[in-house]
Structures are given as C-alpha cells and as structure tokens.
C-alpha cells in the first residue's frame, strides 16, 4: 500500500469513527489513546525507584515533538534515567528517538541517530535550532550534567556539550531556547533545582509504614538557574553571573519564555518548588529584574510559597497581553494569572473553575493550545502525585491522577474532562507533556511522559469540521525558530493574535509549527507575521490556502 493511500485511509478511519459515534447519539471522544500495537512505541521509562527513595527518581520524564530529519512530520523523543552517583543500571538504559513513518506508526532510530546513551540521570528535553543551520538540535537536562546534541543534518547527532561550554550545572530540569538579546541567535536558559550532592543529601523517613519516602524539596538548599548566551560559533557563555537570575536562589522546575509587557524583549517566568516563583523581566543590554512579588505571581494569595512545577503562557482572553499559568501540588490549587497590562497579574483560577478542579491534584506538564481549532485557547493539564506512597496515608489523594481538559468558551474556561473520552477516565503518573500534530491533519495531538511507565500518545479527534491553517515560520534575520514572533490573522472579520513563545509545560518541547484555528470559516482573510527583533519586519498575506501546512520564510514569502 503506498504512502498516500495509507494516509487517506488513516484520516478516513478517524473521521468515520467520529461520525459513527455522533450518529449513535454518543459524544465522540476528544482524544483517543493510541496503543503501542498501533504506534510502534514500545519504549518505557525507568525511574530507578529504590528503597532509599532518592529525589531525582520522582521528577522525570520529559518528552518532545520535533522534526529531526526535516521531512515535515513530527518525530518523538523520550528522556530516560541513567547512571549517576546513586544509581547504576543493571542493564544499559536509553533515551528514545522515534522516527515518524507518516502512516501513524513510528520506528526507533535512537542508536543510529546517536542519542540513545543516557548521560546522567535524565530529566527533560528542549528542541531548537541553536546554530540556524535548518536542523533542530536537542538539549537534554539531567541530574549530573546537561547534554547538547547538535543535529548533523544526516539523521545523526553529535554530543558537543564540552565544546559548547555547558558542563557546569549539576542538576537541571526544564530548559528553554529563546533570543534574549535579539541578535538572531537562540540563547539557553537552564532551570537549576536543589543542591543534591552526596554530602548535602537527606533521607526522609521512616514514615508510619516503616519505609523511606521522597523528601519534600523544602529540606534542600536551592540553587541558581543559568542563562547562556549563544556566541554564534557553537559555543555559549554564562551571562547570568551578577544578575538577578544568579542572585535568585530557587528550586526551579518549569520555565516559559514570553514577552510580559509587550516591549519586544523576551522575559522568563519560572516555577519553583516550595519557594516563591520568579518573574525575570528582560530590561535589555543584559539586565534582568526579578519582580514576582510585585507582580503577584510569586506566592499564593495568602502569601505562601507553593510547589510550582509546570508553567505556560498565552493570551487567554484575547486582549493582546500574555497570561500565565502555574501548576502546584495537591491542596495548593493551580494558578491562572491574567495580565493587568502593568507588569502585574490577577489570579483568576477560581473564576475559571481551575482552582476547584485541581485541589486534590499535583500538576506537571501542561499547555495552552487550541485543540478544536475554533480560534480560542484551551488548556490541558497532566497530573500525578510525586509520592508513590501517598495513598497509604491519604484517603483522597492518589499517586496516579487523571488528565484535565478545559475548553475556552468566550474567554472563560470550562472543565470538560468528563466529556473528553476514555483517555481522561484513566489515571497516570504523569510528568512531561508535549503537544504536536504527528499525523499532519491539523489537529494538535498530545504526548505524556509517565514516571516509570510507558508514555501515552493521544490522537486529537475533536477538530473535524473546523478549518485551520498550519504555519512553519523560518526566520532569516530573526532567529530561525521565530521565537518572539507575533502572528495576527482574521477569519470572517474576527481578528486574533498569538505570540510564539519558547518552552512552557514541564521538561518537554512542543511542535514548533503554529496552527491558526478558523472555526467553521472556510477562508482566512489575511495573516500578518510580525517577526521578532532584530528584524521587526512585517509580512502580510491575503491569498492563503486552508486546511494545510505552509512555510513562511522571513522576507521571502509563502511556500506550500
């Protein structure tokens, strides 16, 4: 069977299942779990769980959608644990790179690509083209040291960590590529977690079960995070020394790069575990100002530090300003911070019913995204308690927890998890979450990394009937990944805009393409691309296809 026929039959099967369900009077599932027998994904995370309950065991894994071979189809990457000062695997463990076969299945090419070997106790992954050569590179964080894999452009990667100068951070969690100095090159921010050196390590227990349990990060000393400037020659320079980034001792788990005040400089929102969150404002010329307390995003409304894990940013209410989200541990509730347009925020999680829905949950990976292509930003949350023994001394809180899905209904989120299908009736030890369109049908699918278990791949079946336009943006003067670029579009006179942020979620990396939802409108009136600095060029397009992907290259126009 040829490729085009396989693709046609796959799409037809999905549409048929959706129509059949509706004709029978049942709501079609929004997301369907794709079993390994169908996807070919047989990799499993090994969290090295031990009787000693070392803290790094409970934090990973991260995952990613990215196109490593530039064939226009999203491939998958999974991070595994590995040898470190408290763990020696009985058999070699490996990260996994799965090539997209373009028919709904994937093939493990980890060994051939040179990314299988785990170096340190792996945490997360950030994908980005740091050298602007047109091929996406990978940064893998770890307890131990990070690893930078340069994409060679021939299906293989090279470990250039030492040459690049990225060997120092002892424990890094989430990472983000973004251009903080607007020179057209992607710089790198690494979240530093706690000081977990052997002489600083504590054993927590015995609890009433007579066993050790995972320590709350509160008992460990925090560490700074790290900002590296891209030198443009394959090396990086640590530039956070002496800035608020270095002075702010945190326990960072999640980060998103976005422009809070619309000044054209990309800022950083960082989620910290058991200490206040940080909001690093980019003041230009290498200066950073940490303003989380004044911005009212550092603590809970009663002034307490919470266990911040996953974060994201998006313009939820369509006012042109980026709003923020942070997930916390159970009993703390999650926060949805709406932008007041003056470098301050208001927590509206209760108004959106997010706070009530998350009281007994612990959140990690998450994403603002338009899952049904109606043009409005929705929200997905991946949850799971960090303590595998929690059910032994809590009647309400579980170790494995359900995903949550919120639908944007005119600027207000509604919890539709109960309507979202069997994928949302299951419970997971979820950690990382990434979104991406793996079958190129214009509907954003979801990938969840589960601690100590197989990942969950979920196909989006919700957007049939709504129209869309997919954009692959290629910067030429601005950074090639177009981070910091603003997209504005109109469908039937309704104008919308979106800022292309960097990072977000937890330990994970998303499909870099942007899908513009048009709802029932069979035509998009126009699209404007406001390219990031240093270019600041505006490209406008008024004759556009629908329901397909196109490539727009800065200054060169539209490619189908």
Coordinates of C-alpha atoms in Angstrom, one line a residue:
X1 CA 0.0 0.0 0.0
X2 CA 1.5 3.4 -1.0
X3 CA 2.0 6.3 1.4
X4 CA -0.8 8.5 0.1
X5 CA -3.3 5.6 0.3
X6 CA -2.3 4.8 3.9
X7 CA -2.7 8.5 4.9
X8 CA -6.1 8.7 3.2
X9 CA -7.3 5.5 5.0
X10 CA -6.0 6.7 8.4
X11 CA -7.8 10.0 8.1
X12 CA -11.0 8.3 6.8
X13 CA -11.0 5.9 9.7
X14 CA -10.7 8.7 12.2
X15 CA -13.5 10.7 10.6
X16 CA -15.7 7.6 10.3
X17 CA -15.3 6.8 14.0
X18 CA -16.2 10.3 14.9
X19 CA -19.3 10.4 12.6
X20 CA -20.4 6.9 13.8
X21 CA -20.2 8.0 17.4
X22 CA -22.3 11.1 16.7
X23 CA -24.9 9.2 14.7
X24 CA -25.3 6.8 17.6
X25 CA -26.0 9.7 19.9
X26 CA -22.8 9.5 21.9
X27 CA -20.3 12.2 22.2
X28 CA -17.2 11.5 20.2
X29 CA -14.0 11.3 22.3
X30 CA -11.9 14.4 22.1
X31 CA -8.7 12.4 22.4
X32 CA -8.1 8.7 21.8
X33 CA -5.2 6.8 23.3
X34 CA -3.0 5.2 20.6
X35 CA -1.9 1.8 21.8
X36 CA 1.7 0.6 21.2
X37 CA 0.4 -2.1 18.9
X38 CA -0.7 0.7 16.6
X39 CA 2.0 3.3 17.1
X40 CA 5.0 1.0 17.4
X41 CA 6.2 2.9 20.5
X42 CA 7.5 0.2 22.9
X43 CA 9.9 2.4 25.0
X44 CA 9.3 2.5 28.7
X45 CA 10.7 5.0 31.3
X46 CA 12.8 3.5 34.1
X47 CA 12.7 5.8 37.1
X48 CA 15.2 3.6 39.1
X49 CA 12.8 3.6 42.1
X50 CA 14.8 2.4 45.1
X51 CA 14.1 1.7 48.8
X52 CA 16.1 4.8 49.5
X53 CA 13.7 7.0 47.5
X54 CA 16.2 9.4 46.0
X55 CA 14.6 12.6 45.0
X56 CA 15.6 12.6 41.2
X57 CA 13.6 9.3 40.8
X58 CA 10.2 11.0 41.1
X59 CA 10.7 14.0 38.8
X60 CA 11.1 12.7 35.1
X61 CA 10.5 12.1 32.3
X62 CA 10.2 14.8 29.7
X63 CA 9.3 14.2 26.0
X64 CA 9.3 16.1 22.8
X65 CA 7.7 16.5 19.4
X66 CA 10.2 17.7 16.8
X67 CA 11.1 17.1 13.2
X68 CA 14.7 15.8 13.3
X69 CA 15.0 14.9 9.6
X70 CA 13.1 17.8 8.1
X71 CA 10.6 15.6 6.2
X72 CA 7.7 17.7 7.5
X73 CA 6.5 15.1 10.0
X74 CA 6.9 15.3 13.8
X75 CA 9.2 12.7 15.4
X76 CA 9.2 11.9 19.1
X77 CA 11.9 12.0 21.7
X78 CA 11.8 10.4 25.2
X79 CA 14.3 11.0 28.1
X80 CA 15.4 8.2 30.3
X81 CA 17.3 7.9 33.6
X82 CA 20.9 6.7 33.7
X83 CA 24.0 6.2 35.8
X84 CA 24.8 8.7 38.5
X85 CA 26.2 8.8 42.0
X86 CA 23.2 6.9 43.5
X87 CA 22.2 4.6 40.6
X88 CA 24.0 2.0 38.5
X89 CA 21.6 0.4 36.0
X90 CA 21.7 -3.4 35.8
X91 CA 21.4 -3.1 32.0
X92 CA 22.0 0.0 29.9
X93 CA 19.1 2.4 29.7
X94 CA 18.5 4.5 26.7
X95 CA 16.7 7.6 25.5
X96 CA 14.5 7.0 22.6
X97 CA 14.1 8.8 19.2
X98 CA 11.2 7.6 17.2
X99 CA 11.0 8.5 13.5
X100 CA 7.6 9.2 12.1
X101 CA 6.7 6.7 9.4
X102 CA 4.0 9.1 8.1
X103 CA 1.3 6.4 8.4
X104 CA 0.5 6.7 12.2
X105 CA 3.5 4.5 13.2
X106 CA 7.0 5.2 14.5
X107 CA 10.4 3.4 14.2
X108 CA 13.0 3.6 17.0
X109 CA 16.2 5.1 15.4
X110 CA 17.9 6.0 18.7
X111 CA 21.1 4.0 18.1
X112 CA 21.5 5.1 14.5
X113 CA 21.0 8.7 15.4
X114 CA 23.5 8.6 18.3
X115 CA 21.1 9.8 21.1
X116 CA 20.4 6.5 22.8
X117 CA 23.1 6.6 25.5
X118 CA 21.9 8.3 28.7
X119 CA 24.4 10.6 30.3
X120 CA 23.5 11.3 33.9
X121 CA 20.0 10.8 35.4
X122 CA 17.9 12.2 32.6
X123 CA 15.2 14.8 33.2
X124 CA 13.9 16.8 30.3
X125 CA 14.5 18.0 26.7
X126 CA 14.4 21.3 24.8
X127 CA 14.5 21.3 21.0
X128 CA 15.7 24.2 19.0
X129 CA 18.0 25.2 16.1
X130 CA 20.7 27.0 18.0
X131 CA 23.1 27.3 15.1
X132 CA 20.5 28.4 12.5
X133 CA 21.5 25.7 10.0
X134 CA 18.0 24.5 9.4
X135 CA 18.2 21.3 11.6
X136 CA 16.7 21.1 15.1
X137 CA 19.2 20.3 17.9
X138 CA 18.4 18.8 21.3
X139 CA 19.4 19.8 24.8
X140 CA 18.8 17.1 27.4
X141 CA 18.8 18.1 31.1
X142 CA 19.8 15.8 33.9
X143 CA 20.9 15.2 37.4
X144 CA 24.6 15.1 36.6
X145 CA 25.0 17.5 33.6
X146 CA 23.1 18.5 30.6
X147 CA 23.9 17.2 27.1
X148 CA 23.8 19.2 23.9
X149 CA 23.2 17.2 20.8
X150 CA 23.9 19.0 17.5
X151 CA 21.9 17.8 14.6
X152 CA 24.3 16.8 11.9
X153 CA 21.7 17.0 9.1
X154 CA 22.2 13.4 8.0
X155 CA 20.0 11.7 10.6
X156 CA 22.6 11.7 13.3
X157 CA 23.6 13.9 16.2
X158 CA 26.9 14.8 17.9
X159 CA 27.4 15.4 21.6
X160 CA 29.1 18.8 21.7
X161 CA 28.4 19.6 25.3
X162 CA 32.0 20.1 26.4
X163 CA 33.0 22.1 23.3
X164 CA 29.9 24.3 23.8
X165 CA 30.8 25.0 27.4
X166 CA 27.6 23.7 29.0
X167 CA 29.1 21.2 31.5
X168 CA 28.8 23.1 34.8
X169 CA 25.2 22.9 36.0
X170 CA 24.9 19.9 38.5
X171 CA 21.1 19.4 38.3
X172 CA 19.0 20.9 35.6
X173 CA 15.3 20.3 35.0
X174 CA 13.4 22.3 32.4
X175 CA 15.2 24.3 29.7
X176 CA 14.2 26.9 27.1
X177 CA 15.7 28.2 23.9
X178 CA 15.0 31.9 23.2
X179 CA 16.7 35.0 21.9
X180 CA 17.1 37.3 25.0
X181 CA 19.4 39.8 23.3
X182 CA 17.6 40.0 19.9
X183 CA 20.7 39.1 17.9
X184 CA 19.0 36.4 15.8
X185 CA 20.6 33.5 17.8
X186 CA 18.9 31.2 20.3
X187 CA 20.2 31.6 23.8
X188 CA 19.6 29.0 26.5
X189 CA 18.1 29.1 30.0
X190 CA 18.5 26.1 32.3
X191 CA 16.4 25.7 35.4
X192 CA 18.6 24.8 38.4
X193 CA 17.0 22.6 41.0
X194 CA 18.3 21.8 44.5
X195 CA 21.7 21.1 45.9
X196 CA 21.7 17.3 46.0
X197 CA 25.4 16.5 46.4
X198 CA 26.1 13.3 48.4
X199 CA 27.2 15.4 51.4
X200 CA 24.0 17.5 51.2
X201 CA 21.6 14.7 50.8
X202 CA 19.0 13.7 53.4
X203 CA 17.0 10.5 53.9
X204 CA 13.3 11.2 54.7
X205 CA 11.5 8.6 56.8
X206 CA 10.7 6.4 58.3
X207 CA 7.0 7.1 58.0
X208 CA 4.3 5.2 59.7
X209 CA 4.8 2.5 57.1
X210 CA 8.3 1.9 58.3
X211 CA 9.8 2.9 54.9
X212 CA 11.7 5.8 53.5
X213 CA 9.8 8.3 51.2
X214 CA 10.6 11.0 48.8
X215 CA 11.7 14.2 50.6
X216 CA 9.9 17.4 50.1
X217 CA 12.3 19.8 48.3
X218 CA 11.9 22.2 51.2
X219 CA 14.6 20.4 53.1
X220 CA 17.3 21.0 50.5
X221 CA 19.1 24.2 49.7
X222 CA 18.1 25.9 46.4
X223 CA 20.4 26.8 43.6
X224 CA 20.5 29.5 40.9
X225 CA 19.4 28.9 37.3
X226 CA 21.7 29.6 34.4
X227 CA 21.5 31.8 31.3
X228 CA 23.9 31.1 28.5
X229 CA 24.4 33.5 25.6
X230 CA 24.9 32.0 22.1
X231 CA 28.2 33.1 20.8
X232 CA 27.3 32.1 17.2
X233 CA 30.3 29.7 16.8
X234 CA 28.9 26.6 18.5
X235 CA 29.8 27.8 22.0
X236 CA 27.9 29.5 24.8
X237 CA 28.9 32.0 27.5
X238 CA 27.4 32.0 31.0
X239 CA 25.9 35.5 31.3
X240 CA 23.7 35.2 34.4
X241 CA 26.6 35.9 36.8
X242 CA 25.9 39.0 38.8
X243 CA 22.3 39.4 37.6
X244 CA 19.0 38.7 39.4
X245 CA 19.0 35.3 37.7
X246 CA 22.0 34.2 39.7
X247 CA 21.0 36.1 42.9
X248 CA 17.5 34.4 43.0
X249 CA 18.2 31.1 44.7
X250 CA 15.3 28.9 43.7
X251 CA 14.2 25.3 43.1
X252 CA 13.2 25.7 39.5
X253 CA 11.1 23.0 37.7
X254 CA 9.3 24.8 34.9
X255 CA 10.0 27.8 32.6
X256 CA 8.4 29.7 29.8
X257 CA 9.9 32.5 27.7
X258 CA 7.4 35.2 26.7
X259 CA 7.0 39.0 26.5
X260 CA 5.1 40.1 29.5
X261 CA 4.9 43.8 28.8
X262 CA 5.0 43.9 25.0
X263 CA 8.3 45.7 24.8
X264 CA 9.9 43.3 22.3
X265 CA 12.2 41.8 24.9
X266 CA 11.5 38.2 26.0
X267 CA 11.0 37.7 29.7
X268 CA 11.1 34.5 31.8
X269 CA 8.5 33.0 34.2
X270 CA 10.0 30.3 36.4
X271 CA 8.1 27.9 38.6
X272 CA 9.8 27.0 41.9
X273 CA 9.1 24.1 44.2
X274 CA 8.5 25.2 47.9
X275 CA 10.0 28.7 47.3
X276 CA 8.5 31.7 45.5
X277 CA 8.2 31.7 41.7
X278 CA 10.4 34.1 39.7
X279 CA 9.4 36.6 37.0
X280 CA 12.6 37.7 35.4
X281 CA 11.9 40.9 33.3
X282 CA 14.3 41.5 30.5
X283 CA 15.3 45.1 30.7
X284 CA 17.7 45.0 27.8
X285 CA 21.5 45.2 27.5
X286 CA 21.9 42.1 29.7
X287 CA 20.0 43.4 32.6
X288 CA 17.3 41.3 34.4
X289 CA 14.9 42.4 37.1
X290 CA 13.1 39.8 39.3
X291 CA 9.6 41.2 40.0
X292 CA 7.5 38.2 41.0
X293 CA 6.5 39.6 44.4
X294 CA 5.4 43.0 43.0
X295 CA 3.7 41.2 40.0
X296 CA 1.8 39.0 42.5
X297 CA 2.9 35.7 40.8
X298 CA 5.5 34.7 43.4
X299 CA 3.2 33.4 46.2
X300 CA -0.3 32.2 46.8
X301 CA -3.0 34.8 47.6
X302 CA -2.4 34.2 51.3
X303 CA 1.3 34.9 50.8
X304 CA 2.7 31.3 51.0
X305 CA 5.2 29.7 48.7
X306 CA 3.8 26.7 46.8
X307 CA 5.2 23.7 44.9
X308 CA 5.4 25.2 41.4
X309 CA 6.1 22.6 38.7
X310 CA 4.6 23.2 35.2
X311 CA 4.1 26.6 33.6
X312 CA 2.9 28.2 30.4
X313 CA 1.9 31.5 28.8
X314 CA -0.7 32.6 26.3
X315 CA -3.2 35.3 25.6
X316 CA -6.2 33.5 27.0
X317 CA -8.7 36.3 26.8
X318 CA -7.6 37.8 23.5
X319 CA -6.6 41.2 24.8
X320 CA -3.1 41.1 23.3
X321 CA -1.2 40.5 26.6
X322 CA 0.3 37.2 27.7
X323 CA -1.3 35.5 30.7
X324 CA 0.5 32.9 32.9
X325 CA -0.3 29.5 34.3
X326 CA 1.5 27.5 37.0
X327 CA 0.6 24.1 38.4
X328 CA 1.2 23.1 42.0
X329 CA 0.9 20.1 44.3
X330 CA -2.3 18.9 45.9
X331 CA -4.1 21.1 48.5
X332 CA -2.4 24.2 47.0
X333 CA -4.5 24.6 43.8
X334 CA -3.2 25.8 40.5
X335 CA -3.0 29.5 39.4
X336 CA -4.1 31.2 36.2
X337 CA -2.7 34.7 36.2
X338 CA -4.4 37.2 33.9
X339 CA -2.2 40.1 32.8
X340 CA -3.1 43.5 34.1
X341 CA -1.0 45.2 31.4
X342 CA 1.2 47.0 34.0
X343 CA 3.6 44.2 34.9
X344 CA 1.2 42.8 37.5
X345 CA -1.3 39.9 37.4
X346 CA -4.5 38.8 39.0
X347 CA -5.1 35.1 39.9
X348 CA -8.4 34.1 38.2
X349 CA -8.2 30.3 38.7
X350 CA -11.3 30.3 40.8
X351 CA -13.3 32.2 38.2
X352 CA -12.3 29.7 35.5
X353 CA -13.0 26.7 38.0
X354 CA -9.4 25.6 37.6
X355 CA -8.7 26.1 41.3
X356 CA -11.6 23.9 42.4
X357 CA -10.8 21.2 39.9
X358 CA -7.1 20.9 40.9
X359 CA -7.4 21.0 44.8
X360 CA -6.6 17.3 45.1
X361 CA -4.2 17.1 42.2
X362 CA -0.5 17.6 41.6
X363 CA 0.3 19.2 38.2
X364 CA 3.3 18.8 36.0
X365 CA 3.1 19.1 32.2
X366 CA 0.5 21.5 30.8
X367 CA -0.2 23.5 27.7
X368 CA -2.4 26.4 26.4
X369 CA -3.5 25.3 23.0
X370 CA -6.4 25.4 20.6
X371 CA -7.4 21.7 20.5
X372 CA -10.6 22.2 18.4
X373 CA -9.3 24.9 16.0
X374 CA -12.1 27.4 16.9
X375 CA -9.5 30.1 17.4
X376 CA -9.7 30.2 21.2
X377 CA -7.0 29.0 23.5
X378 CA -7.9 25.9 25.6
X379 CA -5.9 24.2 28.4
X380 CA -4.7 20.7 29.2
X381 CA -3.1 19.5 32.5
X382 CA -1.1 16.4 33.2
X383 CA -1.1 15.3 36.8
X384 CA 0.4 12.7 39.2
X385 CA 1.5 12.8 42.8
X386 CA 5.2 12.9 43.5
X387 CA 5.0 10.4 46.4
X388 CA 4.2 6.8 45.3
X389 CA 3.1 6.0 48.9
X390 CA 0.6 8.9 49.2
X391 CA -2.4 6.5 49.2
X392 CA -1.2 4.8 52.3
X393 CA -1.8 7.8 54.4
X394 CA -4.3 9.8 52.4
X395 CA -7.9 8.8 51.6
X396 CA -8.4 11.5 49.0
X397 CA -5.1 11.9 47.1
X398 CA -3.9 9.3 44.7
X399 CA -0.5 8.6 43.2
X400 CA -1.8 8.2 39.6
X401 CA -4.1 11.0 38.6
X402 CA -6.3 11.9 35.7
X403 CA -5.6 14.5 33.0
X404 CA -7.8 17.6 32.9
X405 CA -9.1 19.4 29.8
X406 CA -10.6 22.9 29.8
X407 CA -12.4 24.4 26.8
X408 CA -12.4 28.1 26.2
X409 CA -15.9 29.4 25.9
X410 CA -15.8 33.1 25.1
X411 CA -12.9 33.8 27.4
X412 CA -13.9 31.6 30.3
X413 CA -12.6 28.0 30.7
X414 CA -14.9 25.1 31.3
X415 CA -13.8 21.8 32.7
X416 CA -14.8 19.2 30.0
X417 CA -12.6 16.3 31.2
X418 CA -15.7 14.2 31.9
X419 CA -16.7 14.6 28.2
X420 CA -13.3 14.1 26.7
X421 CA -13.2 10.3 26.4
X422 CA -11.5 7.3 27.9
X423 CA -8.1 8.9 27.9
X424 CA -9.4 11.3 30.5
X425 CA -11.0 8.5 32.6
X426 CA -7.6 6.8 33.2
X427 CA -5.1 7.8 35.8
X428 CA -1.4 8.4 35.1
X429 CA 1.9 9.0 37.0
X430 CA 2.2 11.9 34.5
X431 CA 5.2 14.3 34.3
X432 CA 6.2 15.8 31.0
X433 CA 3.6 16.8 28.4
X434 CA 4.1 18.0 24.8
X435 CA 1.6 18.9 22.1
X436 CA 2.1 18.3 18.3
X437 CA 0.4 17.2 15.2
X438 CA 2.0 13.8 14.5
X439 CA -0.3 12.9 11.6
X440 CA -0.4 16.3 9.9
X441 CA -4.2 16.5 10.0
X442 CA -4.2 20.0 11.5
X443 CA -5.3 18.7 14.9
X444 CA -2.9 19.0 17.8
X445 CA -2.2 15.7 19.5
X446 CA -0.8 15.1 23.0
X447 CA 2.2 13.2 24.3
X448 CA 2.6 12.4 28.0
X449 CA 5.7 11.1 29.7
X450 CA 4.8 8.8 32.7
X451 CA 7.2 8.3 35.6
X452 CA 8.4 4.6 35.5
X453 CA 5.9 3.7 32.8
X454 CA 5.1 3.8 29.1
X455 CA 4.3 7.1 27.5
X456 CA 0.8 8.0 26.5
X457 CA 0.2 9.2 22.9
X458 CA -3.3 10.7 22.4
X459 CA -4.8 11.4 19.0
X460 CA -6.9 14.5 18.7
X461 CA -10.3 13.7 17.2
X462 CA -12.1 16.9 18.2
X463 CA -11.4 19.3 15.4
X464 CA -13.2 17.7 12.5
X465 CA -15.4 20.3 10.8
X466 CA -13.3 23.3 11.9
X467 CA -10.9 24.8 9.4
X468 CA -7.3 25.7 10.0
X469 CA -4.0 26.9 8.6
X470 CA -0.7 25.5 9.7
X471 CA 2.4 27.7 9.6
X472 CA 6.0 26.7 9.7
X473 CA 7.9 30.0 10.3
X474 CA 11.5 30.3 9.3
X475 CA 13.4 33.4 10.5
X476 CA 16.3 34.7 8.4
X477 CA 17.3 37.9 10.3
X478 CA 15.4 37.0 13.4
X479 CA 16.2 33.6 15.0
X480 CA 15.3 30.7 12.6
X481 CA 12.8 29.2 15.0
X482 CA 10.9 32.5 15.1
X483 CA 10.7 32.6 18.9
X484 CA 9.2 36.0 19.8
X485 CA 7.3 36.5 16.5
X486 CA 3.7 37.6 16.7
X487 CA 1.1 36.2 14.3
X488 CA -2.1 38.1 13.6
X489 CA -4.9 36.7 11.5
X490 CA -8.5 37.3 10.6
X491 CA -11.3 34.9 9.7
X492 CA -14.7 36.3 8.7
X493 CA -13.6 39.6 10.2
X494 CA -12.7 38.2 13.6
X495 CA -9.1 39.2 14.4
X496 CA -6.9 37.1 16.6
X497 CA -3.2 37.2 17.5
X498 CA -0.7 34.8 19.0
X499 CA 2.9 35.3 20.3
X500 CA 5.3 32.4 19.5
X501 CA 6.7 31.7 22.9
X502 CA 9.6 29.5 23.9
X503 CA 9.3 26.5 26.2
X504 CA 6.4 26.0 28.6
X505 CA 5.0 22.8 30.2
X506 CA 7.4 20.7 32.2
X507 CA 10.6 19.1 31.0
X508 CA 9.2 18.9 27.4
X509 CA 9.2 20.5 24.0
X510 CA 6.4 21.1 21.5
X511 CA 5.7 21.0 17.8
X512 CA 7.2 24.3 16.6
X513 CA 4.6 24.9 14.0
X514 CA 1.6 27.2 14.7
X515 CA -1.9 26.2 13.8
X516 CA -4.4 29.0 13.2
X517 CA -7.9 28.0 14.0
X518 CA -10.7 29.4 11.8
X519 CA -13.7 27.5 13.2
X520 CA -16.4 27.0 10.6
X521 CA -15.0 29.7 8.3
X522 CA -13.7 28.1 5.1
X523 CA -11.4 31.0 4.4
X524 CA -8.8 33.0 6.3
X525 CA -9.0 36.7 5.3
X526 CA -5.3 37.5 5.9
X527 CA -2.3 36.8 8.1
X528 CA 0.4 39.1 9.3
X529 CA 3.8 37.9 10.6
X530 CA 5.4 40.4 12.9
X531 CA 8.9 38.9 13.0
X532 CA 11.0 39.1 16.2
X533 CA 13.9 41.5 16.6
X534 CA 16.4 42.4 15.3
X535 CA 14.3 42.2 12.1
X536 CA 10.9 43.6 13.2
X537 CA 9.7 43.1 9.7
X538 CA 6.0 42.6 8.9
X539 CA 4.9 40.3 6.2
X540 CA 1.3 40.2 5.2
X541 CA -0.5 37.6 3.2
X542 CA -4.1 37.8 1.8
X543 CA -4.3 34.8 -0.5
X544 CA -3.9 31.8 1.6
X545 CA -4.8 28.1 1.3
X546 CA -7.0 26.4 4.0
X547 CA -6.7 23.1 5.9
X548 CA -3.0 22.6 5.1
X549 CA 0.5 23.5 6.2
X550 CA 2.6 26.2 4.5
X551 CA 6.1 27.5 5.2
X552 CA 6.7 31.2 5.5
X553 CA 10.3 32.4 5.3
X554 CA 11.1 35.9 6.6
X555 CA 11.3 38.3 3.7
X556 CA 10.9 35.5 1.1
X557 CA 7.2 34.8 1.3
X558 CA 4.9 31.8 1.2
X559 CA 5.9 28.2 0.3
X560 CA 3.2 25.5 0.0

